JSON list of C-alpha atoms in Angstrom, two decimals:
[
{"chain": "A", "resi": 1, "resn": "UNK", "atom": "CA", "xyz": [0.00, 0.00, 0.00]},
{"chain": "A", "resi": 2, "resn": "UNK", "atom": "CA", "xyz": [1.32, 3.59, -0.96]},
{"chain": "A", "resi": 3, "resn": "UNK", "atom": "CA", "xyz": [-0.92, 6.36, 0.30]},
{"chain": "A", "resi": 4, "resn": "UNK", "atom": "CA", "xyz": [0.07, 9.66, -0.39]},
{"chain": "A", "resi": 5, "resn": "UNK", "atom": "CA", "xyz": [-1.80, 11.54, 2.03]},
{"chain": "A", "resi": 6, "resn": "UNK", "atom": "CA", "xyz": [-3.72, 9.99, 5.30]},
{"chain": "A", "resi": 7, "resn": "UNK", "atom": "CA", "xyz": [-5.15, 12.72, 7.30]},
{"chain": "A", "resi": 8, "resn": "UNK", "atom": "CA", "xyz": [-5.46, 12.26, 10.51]},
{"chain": "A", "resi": 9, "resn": "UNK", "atom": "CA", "xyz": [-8.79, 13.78, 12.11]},
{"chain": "A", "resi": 10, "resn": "UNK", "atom": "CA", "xyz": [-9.80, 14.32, 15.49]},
{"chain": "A", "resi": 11, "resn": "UNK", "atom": "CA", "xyz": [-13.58, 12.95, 14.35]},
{"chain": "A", "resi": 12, "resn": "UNK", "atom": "CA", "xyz": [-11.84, 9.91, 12.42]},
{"chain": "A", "resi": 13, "resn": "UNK", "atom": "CA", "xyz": [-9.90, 9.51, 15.80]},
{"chain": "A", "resi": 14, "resn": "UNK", "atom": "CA", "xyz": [-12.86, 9.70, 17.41]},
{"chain": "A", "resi": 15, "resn": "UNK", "atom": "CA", "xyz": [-15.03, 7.18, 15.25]},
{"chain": "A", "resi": 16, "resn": "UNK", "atom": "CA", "xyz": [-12.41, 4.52, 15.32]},
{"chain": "A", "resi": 17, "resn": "UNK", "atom": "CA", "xyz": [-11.97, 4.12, 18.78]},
{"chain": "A", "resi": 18, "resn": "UNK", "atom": "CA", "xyz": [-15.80, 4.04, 19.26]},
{"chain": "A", "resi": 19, "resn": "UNK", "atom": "CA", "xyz": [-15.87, 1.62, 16.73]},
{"chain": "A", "resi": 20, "resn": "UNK", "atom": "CA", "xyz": [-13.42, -0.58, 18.54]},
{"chain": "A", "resi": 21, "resn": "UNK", "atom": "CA", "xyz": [-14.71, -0.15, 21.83]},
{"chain": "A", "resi": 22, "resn": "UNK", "atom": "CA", "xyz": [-12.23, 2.07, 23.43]},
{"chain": "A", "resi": 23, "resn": "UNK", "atom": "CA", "xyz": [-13.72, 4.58, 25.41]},
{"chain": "A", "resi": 24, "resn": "UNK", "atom": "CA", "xyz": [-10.25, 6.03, 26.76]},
{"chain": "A", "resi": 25, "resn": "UNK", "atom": "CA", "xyz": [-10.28, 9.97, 26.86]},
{"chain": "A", "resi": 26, "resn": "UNK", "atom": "CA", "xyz": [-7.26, 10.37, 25.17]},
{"chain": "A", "resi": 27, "resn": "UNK", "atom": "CA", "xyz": [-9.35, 9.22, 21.97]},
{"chain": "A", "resi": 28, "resn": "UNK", "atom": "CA", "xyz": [-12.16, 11.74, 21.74]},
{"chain": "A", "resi": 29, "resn": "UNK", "atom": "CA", "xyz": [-11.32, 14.36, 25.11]},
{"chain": "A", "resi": 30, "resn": "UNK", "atom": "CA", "xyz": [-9.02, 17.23, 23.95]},
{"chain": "A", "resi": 31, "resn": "UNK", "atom": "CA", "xyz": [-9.27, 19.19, 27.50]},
{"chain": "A", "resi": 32, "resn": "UNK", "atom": "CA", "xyz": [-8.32, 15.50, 29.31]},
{"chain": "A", "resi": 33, "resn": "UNK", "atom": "CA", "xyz": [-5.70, 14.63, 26.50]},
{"chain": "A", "resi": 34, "resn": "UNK", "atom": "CA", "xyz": [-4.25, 18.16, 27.01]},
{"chain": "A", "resi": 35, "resn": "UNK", "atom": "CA", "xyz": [-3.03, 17.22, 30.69]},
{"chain": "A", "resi": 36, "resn": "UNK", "atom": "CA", "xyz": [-1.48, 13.59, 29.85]},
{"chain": "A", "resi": 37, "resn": "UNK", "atom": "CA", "xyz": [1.80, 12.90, 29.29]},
{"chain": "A", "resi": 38, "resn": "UNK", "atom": "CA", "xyz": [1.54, 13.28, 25.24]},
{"chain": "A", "resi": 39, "resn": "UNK", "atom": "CA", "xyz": [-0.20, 16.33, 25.44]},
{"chain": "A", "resi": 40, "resn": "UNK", "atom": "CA", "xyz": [-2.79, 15.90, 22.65]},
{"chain": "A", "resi": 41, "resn": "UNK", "atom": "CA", "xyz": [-5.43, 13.90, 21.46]},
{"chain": "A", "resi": 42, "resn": "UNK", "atom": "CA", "xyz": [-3.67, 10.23, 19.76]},
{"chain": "A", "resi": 43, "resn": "UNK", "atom": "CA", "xyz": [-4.77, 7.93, 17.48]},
{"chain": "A", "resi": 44, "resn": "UNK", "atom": "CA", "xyz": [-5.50, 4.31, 19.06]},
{"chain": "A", "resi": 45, "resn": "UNK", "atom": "CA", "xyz": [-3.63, 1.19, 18.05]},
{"chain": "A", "resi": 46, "resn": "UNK", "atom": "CA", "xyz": [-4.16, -0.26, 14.69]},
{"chain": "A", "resi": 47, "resn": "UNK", "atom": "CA", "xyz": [-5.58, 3.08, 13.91]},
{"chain": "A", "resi": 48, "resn": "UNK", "atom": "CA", "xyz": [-3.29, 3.36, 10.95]},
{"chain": "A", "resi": 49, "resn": "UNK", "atom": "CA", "xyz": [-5.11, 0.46, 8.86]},
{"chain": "A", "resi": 50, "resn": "UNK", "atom": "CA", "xyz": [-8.05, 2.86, 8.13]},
{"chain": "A", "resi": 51, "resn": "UNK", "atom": "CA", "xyz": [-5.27, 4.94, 5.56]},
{"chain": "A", "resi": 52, "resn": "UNK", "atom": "CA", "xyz": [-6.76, 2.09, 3.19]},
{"chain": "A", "resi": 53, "resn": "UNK", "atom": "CA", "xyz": [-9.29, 4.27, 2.46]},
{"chain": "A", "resi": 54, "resn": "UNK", "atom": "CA", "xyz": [-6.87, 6.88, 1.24]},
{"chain": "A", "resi": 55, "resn": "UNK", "atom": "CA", "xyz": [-5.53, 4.65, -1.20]},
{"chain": "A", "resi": 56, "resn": "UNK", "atom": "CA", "xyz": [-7.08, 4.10, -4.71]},
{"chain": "A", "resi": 57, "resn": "UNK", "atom": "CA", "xyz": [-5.80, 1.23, -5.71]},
{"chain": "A", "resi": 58, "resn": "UNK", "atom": "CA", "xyz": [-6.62, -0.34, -2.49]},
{"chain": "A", "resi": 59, "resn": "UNK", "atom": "CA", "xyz": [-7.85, -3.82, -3.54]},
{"chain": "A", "resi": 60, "resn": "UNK", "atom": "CA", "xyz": [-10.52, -4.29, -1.17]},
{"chain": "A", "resi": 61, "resn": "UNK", "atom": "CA", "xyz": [-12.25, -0.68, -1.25]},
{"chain": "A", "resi": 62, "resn": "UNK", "atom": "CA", "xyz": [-14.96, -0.23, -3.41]},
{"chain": "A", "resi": 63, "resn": "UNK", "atom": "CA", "xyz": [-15.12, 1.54, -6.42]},
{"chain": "A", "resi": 64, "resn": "UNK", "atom": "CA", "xyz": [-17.94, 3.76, -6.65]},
{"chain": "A", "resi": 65, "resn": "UNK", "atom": "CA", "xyz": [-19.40, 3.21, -10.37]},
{"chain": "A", "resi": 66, "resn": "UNK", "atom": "CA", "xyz": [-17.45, 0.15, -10.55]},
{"chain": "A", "resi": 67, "resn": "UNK", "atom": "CA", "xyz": [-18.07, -3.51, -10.17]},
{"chain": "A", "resi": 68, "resn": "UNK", "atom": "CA", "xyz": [-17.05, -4.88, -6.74]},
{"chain": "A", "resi": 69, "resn": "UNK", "atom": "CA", "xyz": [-16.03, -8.59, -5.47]},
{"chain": "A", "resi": 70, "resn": "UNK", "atom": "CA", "xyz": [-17.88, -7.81, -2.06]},
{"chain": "A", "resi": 71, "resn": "UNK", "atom": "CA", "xyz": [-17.54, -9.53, 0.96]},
{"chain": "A", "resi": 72, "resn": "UNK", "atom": "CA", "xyz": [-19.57, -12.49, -0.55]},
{"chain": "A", "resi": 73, "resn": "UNK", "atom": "CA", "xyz": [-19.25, -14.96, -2.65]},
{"chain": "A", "resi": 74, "resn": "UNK", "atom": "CA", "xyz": [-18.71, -13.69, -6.19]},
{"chain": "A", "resi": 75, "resn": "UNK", "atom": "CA", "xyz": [-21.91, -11.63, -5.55]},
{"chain": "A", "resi": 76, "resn": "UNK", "atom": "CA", "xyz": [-21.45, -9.38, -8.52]},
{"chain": "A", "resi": 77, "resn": "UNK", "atom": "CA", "xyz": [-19.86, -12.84, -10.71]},
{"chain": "A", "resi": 78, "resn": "UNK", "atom": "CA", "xyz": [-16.41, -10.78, -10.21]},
{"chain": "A", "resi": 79, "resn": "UNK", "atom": "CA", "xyz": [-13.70, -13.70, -9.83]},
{"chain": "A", "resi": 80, "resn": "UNK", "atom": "CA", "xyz": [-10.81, -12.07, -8.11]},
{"chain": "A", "resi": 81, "resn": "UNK", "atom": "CA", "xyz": [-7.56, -13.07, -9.64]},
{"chain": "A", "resi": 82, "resn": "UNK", "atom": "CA", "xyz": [-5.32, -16.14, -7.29]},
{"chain": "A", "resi": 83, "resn": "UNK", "atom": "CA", "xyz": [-2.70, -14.27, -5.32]},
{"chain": "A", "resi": 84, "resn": "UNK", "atom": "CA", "xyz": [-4.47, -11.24, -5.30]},
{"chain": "A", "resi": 85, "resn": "UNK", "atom": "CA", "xyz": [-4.92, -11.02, -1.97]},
{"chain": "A", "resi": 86, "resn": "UNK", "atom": "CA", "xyz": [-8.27, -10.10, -0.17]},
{"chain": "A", "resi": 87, "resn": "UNK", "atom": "CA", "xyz": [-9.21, -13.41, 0.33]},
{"chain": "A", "resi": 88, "resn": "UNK", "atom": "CA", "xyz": [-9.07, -14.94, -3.40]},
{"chain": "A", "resi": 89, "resn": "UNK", "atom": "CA", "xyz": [-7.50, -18.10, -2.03]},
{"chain": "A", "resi": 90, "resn": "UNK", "atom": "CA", "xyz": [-4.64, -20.14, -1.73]},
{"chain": "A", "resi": 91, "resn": "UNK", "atom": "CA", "xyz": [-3.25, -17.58, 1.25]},
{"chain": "A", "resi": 92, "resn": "UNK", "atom": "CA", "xyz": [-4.13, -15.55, 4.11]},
{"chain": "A", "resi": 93, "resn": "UNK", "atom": "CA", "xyz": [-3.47, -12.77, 6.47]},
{"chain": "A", "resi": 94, "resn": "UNK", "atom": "CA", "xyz": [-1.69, -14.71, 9.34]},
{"chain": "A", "resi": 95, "resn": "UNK", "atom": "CA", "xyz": [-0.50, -12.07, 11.61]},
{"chain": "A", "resi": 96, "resn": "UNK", "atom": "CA", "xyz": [-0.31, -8.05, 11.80]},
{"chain": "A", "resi": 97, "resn": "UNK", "atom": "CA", "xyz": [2.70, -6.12, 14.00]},
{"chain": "A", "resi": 98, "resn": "UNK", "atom": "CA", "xyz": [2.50, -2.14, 14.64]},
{"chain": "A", "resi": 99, "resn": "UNK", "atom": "CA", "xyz": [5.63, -0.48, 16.05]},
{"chain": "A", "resi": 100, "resn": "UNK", "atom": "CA", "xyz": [4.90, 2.84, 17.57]},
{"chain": "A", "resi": 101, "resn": "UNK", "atom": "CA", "xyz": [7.76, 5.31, 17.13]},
{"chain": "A", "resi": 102, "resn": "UNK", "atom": "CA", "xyz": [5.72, 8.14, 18.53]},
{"chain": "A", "resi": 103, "resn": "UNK", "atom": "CA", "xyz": [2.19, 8.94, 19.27]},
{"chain": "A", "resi": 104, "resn": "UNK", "atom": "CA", "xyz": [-0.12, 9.42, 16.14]},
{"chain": "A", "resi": 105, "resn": "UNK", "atom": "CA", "xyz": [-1.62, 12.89, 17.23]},
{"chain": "A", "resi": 106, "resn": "UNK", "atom": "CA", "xyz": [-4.53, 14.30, 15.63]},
{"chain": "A", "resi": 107, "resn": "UNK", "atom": "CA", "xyz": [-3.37, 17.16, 12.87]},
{"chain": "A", "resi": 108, "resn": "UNK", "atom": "CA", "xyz": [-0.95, 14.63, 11.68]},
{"chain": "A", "resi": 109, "resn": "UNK", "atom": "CA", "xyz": [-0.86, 13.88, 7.85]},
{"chain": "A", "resi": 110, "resn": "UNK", "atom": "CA", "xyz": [0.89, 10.56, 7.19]},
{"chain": "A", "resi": 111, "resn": "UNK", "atom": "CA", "xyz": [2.25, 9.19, 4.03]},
{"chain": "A", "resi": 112, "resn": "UNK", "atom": "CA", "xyz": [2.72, 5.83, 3.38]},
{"chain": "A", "resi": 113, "resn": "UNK", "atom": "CA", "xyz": [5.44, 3.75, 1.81]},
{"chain": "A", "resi": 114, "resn": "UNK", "atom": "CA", "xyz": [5.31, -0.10, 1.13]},
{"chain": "A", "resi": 115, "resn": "UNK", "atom": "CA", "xyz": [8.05, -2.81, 0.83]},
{"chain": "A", "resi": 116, "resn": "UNK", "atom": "CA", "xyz": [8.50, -6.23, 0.85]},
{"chain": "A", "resi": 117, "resn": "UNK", "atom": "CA", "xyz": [10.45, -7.74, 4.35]},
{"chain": "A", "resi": 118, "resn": "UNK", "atom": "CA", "xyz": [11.65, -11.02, 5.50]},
{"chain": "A", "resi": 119, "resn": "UNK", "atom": "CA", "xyz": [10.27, -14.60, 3.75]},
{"chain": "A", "resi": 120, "resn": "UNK", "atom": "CA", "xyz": [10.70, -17.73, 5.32]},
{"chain": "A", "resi": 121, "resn": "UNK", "atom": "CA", "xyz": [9.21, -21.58, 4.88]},
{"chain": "A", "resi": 122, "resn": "UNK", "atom": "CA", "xyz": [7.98, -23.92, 7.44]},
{"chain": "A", "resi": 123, "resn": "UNK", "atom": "CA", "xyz": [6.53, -27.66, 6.66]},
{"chain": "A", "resi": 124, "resn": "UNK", "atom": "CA", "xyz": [2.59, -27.73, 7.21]},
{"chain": "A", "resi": 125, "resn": "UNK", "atom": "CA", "xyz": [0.96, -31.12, 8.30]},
{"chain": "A", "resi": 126, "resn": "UNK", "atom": "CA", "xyz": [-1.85, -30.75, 6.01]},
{"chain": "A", "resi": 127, "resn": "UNK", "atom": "CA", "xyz": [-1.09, -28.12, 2.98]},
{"chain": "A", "resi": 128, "resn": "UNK", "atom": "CA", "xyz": [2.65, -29.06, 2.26]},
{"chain": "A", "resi": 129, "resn": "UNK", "atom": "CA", "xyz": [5.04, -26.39, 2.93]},
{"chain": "A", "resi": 130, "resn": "UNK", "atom": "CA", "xyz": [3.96, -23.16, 4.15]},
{"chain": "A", "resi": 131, "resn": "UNK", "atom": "CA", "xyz": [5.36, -20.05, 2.72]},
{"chain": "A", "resi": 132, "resn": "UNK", "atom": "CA", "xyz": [5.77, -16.90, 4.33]},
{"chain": "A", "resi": 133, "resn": "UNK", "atom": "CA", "xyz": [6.12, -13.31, 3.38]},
{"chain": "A", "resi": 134, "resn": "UNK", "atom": "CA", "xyz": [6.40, -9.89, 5.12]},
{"chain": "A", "resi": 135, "resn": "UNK", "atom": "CA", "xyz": [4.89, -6.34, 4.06]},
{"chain": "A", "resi": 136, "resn": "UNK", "atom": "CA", "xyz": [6.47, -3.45, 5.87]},
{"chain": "A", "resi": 137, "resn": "UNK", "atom": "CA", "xyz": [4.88, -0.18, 5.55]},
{"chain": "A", "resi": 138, "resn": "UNK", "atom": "CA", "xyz": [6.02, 2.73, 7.14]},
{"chain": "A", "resi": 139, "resn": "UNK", "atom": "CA", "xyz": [4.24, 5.73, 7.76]},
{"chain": "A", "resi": 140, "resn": "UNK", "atom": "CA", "xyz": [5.89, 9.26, 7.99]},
{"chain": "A", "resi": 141, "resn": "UNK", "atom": "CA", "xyz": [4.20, 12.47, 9.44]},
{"chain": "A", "resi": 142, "resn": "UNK", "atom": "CA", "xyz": [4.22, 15.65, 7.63]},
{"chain": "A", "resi": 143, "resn": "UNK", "atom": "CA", "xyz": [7.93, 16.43, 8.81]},
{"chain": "A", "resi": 144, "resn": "UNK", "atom": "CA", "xyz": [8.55, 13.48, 7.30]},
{"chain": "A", "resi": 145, "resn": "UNK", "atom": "CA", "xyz": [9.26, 12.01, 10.72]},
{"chain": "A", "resi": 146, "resn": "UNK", "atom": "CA", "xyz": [8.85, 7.89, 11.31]},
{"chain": "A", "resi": 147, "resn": "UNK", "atom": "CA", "xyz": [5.84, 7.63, 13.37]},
{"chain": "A", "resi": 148, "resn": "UNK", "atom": "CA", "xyz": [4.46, 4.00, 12.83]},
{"chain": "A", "resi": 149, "resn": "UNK", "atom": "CA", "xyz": [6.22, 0.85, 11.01]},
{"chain": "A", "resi": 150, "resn": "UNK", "atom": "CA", "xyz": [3.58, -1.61, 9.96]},
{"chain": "A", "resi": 151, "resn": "UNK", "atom": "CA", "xyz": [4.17, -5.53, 9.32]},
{"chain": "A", "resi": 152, "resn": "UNK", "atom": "CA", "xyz": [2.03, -7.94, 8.18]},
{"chain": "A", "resi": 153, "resn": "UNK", "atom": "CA", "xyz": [2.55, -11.39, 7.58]},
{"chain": "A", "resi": 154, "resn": "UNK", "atom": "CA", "xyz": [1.09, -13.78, 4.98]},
{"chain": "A", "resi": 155, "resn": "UNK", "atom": "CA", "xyz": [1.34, -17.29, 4.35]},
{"chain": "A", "resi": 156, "resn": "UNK", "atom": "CA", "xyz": [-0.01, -19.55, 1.72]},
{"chain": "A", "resi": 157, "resn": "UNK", "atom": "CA", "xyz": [0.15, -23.32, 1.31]},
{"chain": "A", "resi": 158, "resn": "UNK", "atom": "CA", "xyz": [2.10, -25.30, -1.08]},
{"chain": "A", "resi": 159, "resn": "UNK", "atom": "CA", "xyz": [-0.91, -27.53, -1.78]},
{"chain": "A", "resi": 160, "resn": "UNK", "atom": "CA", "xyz": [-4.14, -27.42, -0.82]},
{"chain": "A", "resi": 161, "resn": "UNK", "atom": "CA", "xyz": [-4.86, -28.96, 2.67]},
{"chain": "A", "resi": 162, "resn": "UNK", "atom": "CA", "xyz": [-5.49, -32.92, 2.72]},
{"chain": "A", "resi": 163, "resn": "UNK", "atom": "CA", "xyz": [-9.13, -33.53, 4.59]},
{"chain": "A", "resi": 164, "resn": "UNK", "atom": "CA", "xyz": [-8.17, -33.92, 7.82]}
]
C-alpha cells in the first residue's frame, strides 16, 4: 500500500476508537488529553489500517461506479484473480505487527510507503510447505518524521490442505 496523504482527524480519531470499543479519553477528550503525558489527542492502536481508504488502488475498497467482489461470494460474478490477496484463495493474512515510534496525534498527515520484508518456509501437516512473506509499511508524518512501522505477515500453502 502507498498512500500519499492519510489525514489524521480528530472525528476519524474519534469514530475509530468508538468503533473498537475504546472509550479512553485520550481518543475523543481534547481538555483531558491536554493534561497527559503526550499532550494531545492520539490515534488508538491499529488506527493506521483505516489509511486504506486513502488509497485508490486499495484492492478491497470499493469503487464507486465500478463492479465490486464484495464480501460475498462472487456476488457481482467478479472472480478475483489467485494471489491477489483479499481473500481470493490459496493464502491468508496470518498475523499483523504495529511499532509505535511516537504517538499518532490528531493534525498529523501521514504518508505511506510499502516494501517487501523477510520470507521464510515452514513444513505444514496438512497443505505441504507453508510459505511466508512480510509487508512493511512505514508511515511518515508531515515532517517526514517515522511515526508508525507496519508488518504484516502472509502465508499460503504449497498444496491445498489434505481432509483432515
Amino acid at each position: 500500500m502507498a498512500v500519499k496523504s492519510f489525514p489524521v482527524e480528530f472525528s476519524h480519531i474519534m469514530m475509530f476508537a468508538r468503533s473498537v470499543g475504546d472509550d479512553n479519553p485520550i481518543y475523543h477528550d481534547p481538555d483531558y488529553a491536554k493534561g497527559s503525558a503526550v499532550g494531545s489527542v492520539i490515534a488508538p492502536p491499529t488506527f493506521v489500517q483505516a489509511s486504506a481508504q486513502f488509497d485508490p488502488d486499495y484492492g478491497l475498497r470499493p469503487q464507486i461506479g465500478k463492479p465490486w467482489f464484495g464480501s460475498g461470494k462472487e456476488p457481482t460474478g467478479i472472480k478475483r484473480e489467485p494471489g491477489g490477496g483479499g481473500g481470493g484463495g490459496g493464502g491468508l493474512h496470518a498475523e499483523q505487527h504495529y511499532e509505535y515510534h511516537q504517538p499518532l496525534r490528531a493534525g498529523d498527515v501521514l504518508t505511506a510507503t510499502s516494501m517487501p520484508g523477510k520470507t521464510w518456509e515452514k513444513e505444514g501437516k496438512r497443505g505441504g510447505k507453508l510459505m511466508f512473506s512480510e509487508n512493511v509499511t512505514e508511515y511518515r508524518n508531515q515532517k517526514g518524521e517515522l511515526v508508525v512501522t507496519a508488518r504484516g505477515v502472509g502465508v499460503r500453502t504449497e498444496r491445498p490442505a489434505d481432509p483432515a
